[in-house]
Short mmCIF file of C-alpha atoms in Angstrom, two decimals:
data_model
loop_
_atom_site.label_atom_id
_atom_site.label_comp_id
_atom_site.label_asym_id
_atom_site.label_seq_id
_atom_site.Cartn_x
_atom_site.Cartn_y
_atom_site.Cartn_z
CA MET A 1 -9.80 -16.87 -12.94
CA LEU A 2 -6.36 -16.16 -10.80
CA THR A 3 -3.47 -17.00 -12.70
CA LEU A 4 0.05 -17.04 -11.08
CA ALA A 5 2.19 -13.74 -12.08
CA THR A 6 5.82 -13.60 -12.78
CA GLU A 7 8.97 -12.36 -10.66
CA ALA A 8 9.05 -8.86 -12.49
CA ASP A 9 4.79 -8.31 -12.95
CA VAL A 10 5.38 -9.08 -9.36
CA LEU A 11 7.63 -6.19 -8.18
CA ALA A 12 6.67 -3.58 -10.49
CA ARG A 13 3.07 -4.16 -9.54
CA PHE A 14 4.47 -3.37 -5.85
CA GLY A 15 6.35 -0.08 -7.43
CA ARG A 16 2.87 1.18 -8.87
CA ALA A 17 1.09 0.98 -5.86
CA LEU A 18 3.84 2.15 -2.85
CA ALA A 19 4.66 5.08 -6.06
CA ASP A 20 1.99 6.97 -4.27
CA PRO A 21 1.93 8.71 -1.08
CA ILE A 22 -1.87 7.87 -0.11
CA ARG A 23 -1.65 4.82 -1.58
CA CYS A 24 1.41 3.37 0.72
CA ARG A 25 -0.32 4.86 4.14
CA LEU A 26 -3.36 2.75 3.01
CA LEU A 27 -0.99 -0.25 2.49
CA LEU A 28 0.67 0.38 5.89
CA ALA A 29 -3.07 1.27 7.63
CA LEU A 30 -3.92 -2.31 6.14
CA ARG A 31 -0.58 -4.00 7.21
CA GLU A 32 -2.44 -2.86 11.38
CA ALA A 33 -5.77 -4.39 10.13
CA PRO A 34 -8.53 -4.65 7.73
CA ALA A 35 -10.51 -1.90 7.73
CA HIS A 36 -13.90 -0.59 6.03
CA PRO A 37 -13.78 2.24 3.45
CA SER A 38 -15.26 4.55 5.76
CA ASP A 39 -12.84 3.87 8.06
CA LEU A 40 -10.08 4.28 5.90
CA ALA A 41 -11.33 7.53 4.69
CA ASP A 42 -11.99 9.30 8.06
CA ARG A 43 -7.88 7.77 8.79
CA LEU A 44 -6.49 8.96 6.08
CA GLY A 45 -8.32 11.78 5.84
CA ILE A 46 -9.43 11.93 2.44
CA SER A 47 -12.68 12.04 0.50
CA ARG A 48 -14.39 7.89 0.20
CA THR A 49 -14.56 8.69 -3.94
CA ARG A 50 -10.47 9.28 -3.94
CA LEU A 51 -9.99 6.58 -1.31
CA SER A 52 -11.96 4.38 -3.99
CA ASN A 53 -9.73 5.73 -6.35
CA HIS A 54 -7.40 3.87 -5.08
CA LEU A 55 -8.17 1.67 -3.31
CA ALA A 56 -9.33 0.13 -6.92
CA CYS A 57 -5.40 0.29 -7.95
CA LEU A 58 -4.29 -1.55 -5.21
CA ARG A 59 -6.40 -4.17 -6.02
CA ASP A 60 -5.95 -4.00 -9.87
CA CYS A 61 -2.54 -4.65 -8.67
CA GLY A 62 -3.55 -7.69 -6.57
CA LEU A 63 -2.19 -6.19 -3.18
CA VAL A 64 -5.99 -5.46 -1.48
CA VAL A 65 -8.70 -7.70 -1.43
CA ALA A 66 -12.45 -6.70 -0.67
CA VAL A 67 -13.92 -9.36 1.64
CA PRO A 68 -17.90 -9.02 2.10
CA VAL A 69 -19.11 -8.39 5.34
CA GLY A 70 -22.82 -8.53 5.09
CA ARG A 71 -23.82 -5.47 4.20
CA ARG A 72 -20.42 -3.75 3.81
CA THR A 73 -16.66 -4.05 2.57
CA ARG A 74 -14.09 -4.61 3.88
CA TYR A 75 -10.55 -4.58 3.08
CA GLU A 76 -7.07 -6.10 3.97
CA LEU A 77 -4.01 -7.19 2.26
CA ALA A 78 -4.18 -9.89 -0.10
CA ASP A 79 -1.47 -11.74 1.54
CA PRO A 80 0.02 -11.52 4.87
CA ARG A 81 3.29 -11.70 3.78
CA LEU A 82 2.73 -8.20 1.82
CA GLY A 83 2.75 -6.38 6.15
CA HIS A 84 6.26 -8.05 6.58
CA ALA A 85 7.55 -6.87 3.06
CA LEU A 86 5.99 -3.64 3.50
CA ASP A 87 8.15 -3.29 7.82
CA ASP A 88 11.32 -4.73 5.45
CA LEU A 89 10.82 -1.72 2.55
CA ARG A 90 10.29 0.71 5.25
CA THR A 91 13.26 -0.50 7.66
CA ALA A 92 15.19 -0.28 4.54
CA VAL A 93 14.73 3.11 3.44
CA VAL A 94 15.45 4.41 6.88
CA ALA A 95 18.32 2.57 7.54
CA VAL A 96 19.53 4.74 3.47
CA GLU A 97 17.77 7.25 4.72
CA ALA A 98 20.27 7.55 7.95
CA ASP A 99 23.32 7.11 5.72
CA ARG A 100 22.89 9.18 2.39
CA SER A 101 26.03 8.39 -0.12
CA CYS A 102 25.62 10.97 -2.25
CA ALA A 103 27.26 14.54 -0.99
CA ASP A 104 25.03 16.32 -3.01
CA ALA A 105 22.10 14.76 -2.04
CA GLU A 106 20.03 17.32 -0.55
CA GLU A 107 20.78 19.51 -3.05
CA LYS A 108 19.91 17.66 -5.88
CA GLY A 109 16.92 15.85 -4.24
CA CYS A 110 18.23 11.73 -5.19
CA CYS A 111 19.18 8.99 -2.91
#
């Protein structure tokens, strides 16, 4: 049975998904177009086992869905608005990166 997540749950799940660079790359790839696991593994240059673990995490977070296509499974973003959210986050990070407010950012590895 599907249930609706609270706003805080949604943000926490999204944050957990974005906490790993491979999952970020995976979400960005799926933002461009749905894909089969073998194609995603080749595109990201990782093993299918490793990819499977990351896809499981993203499914558990509710960010991607598996769609049966014949005998294969295709993955896609669970909601098209996630692609827009990724674009917004990506451009916000670029904007923040270009205008660091912390004078010690390079040294401390912050901001």
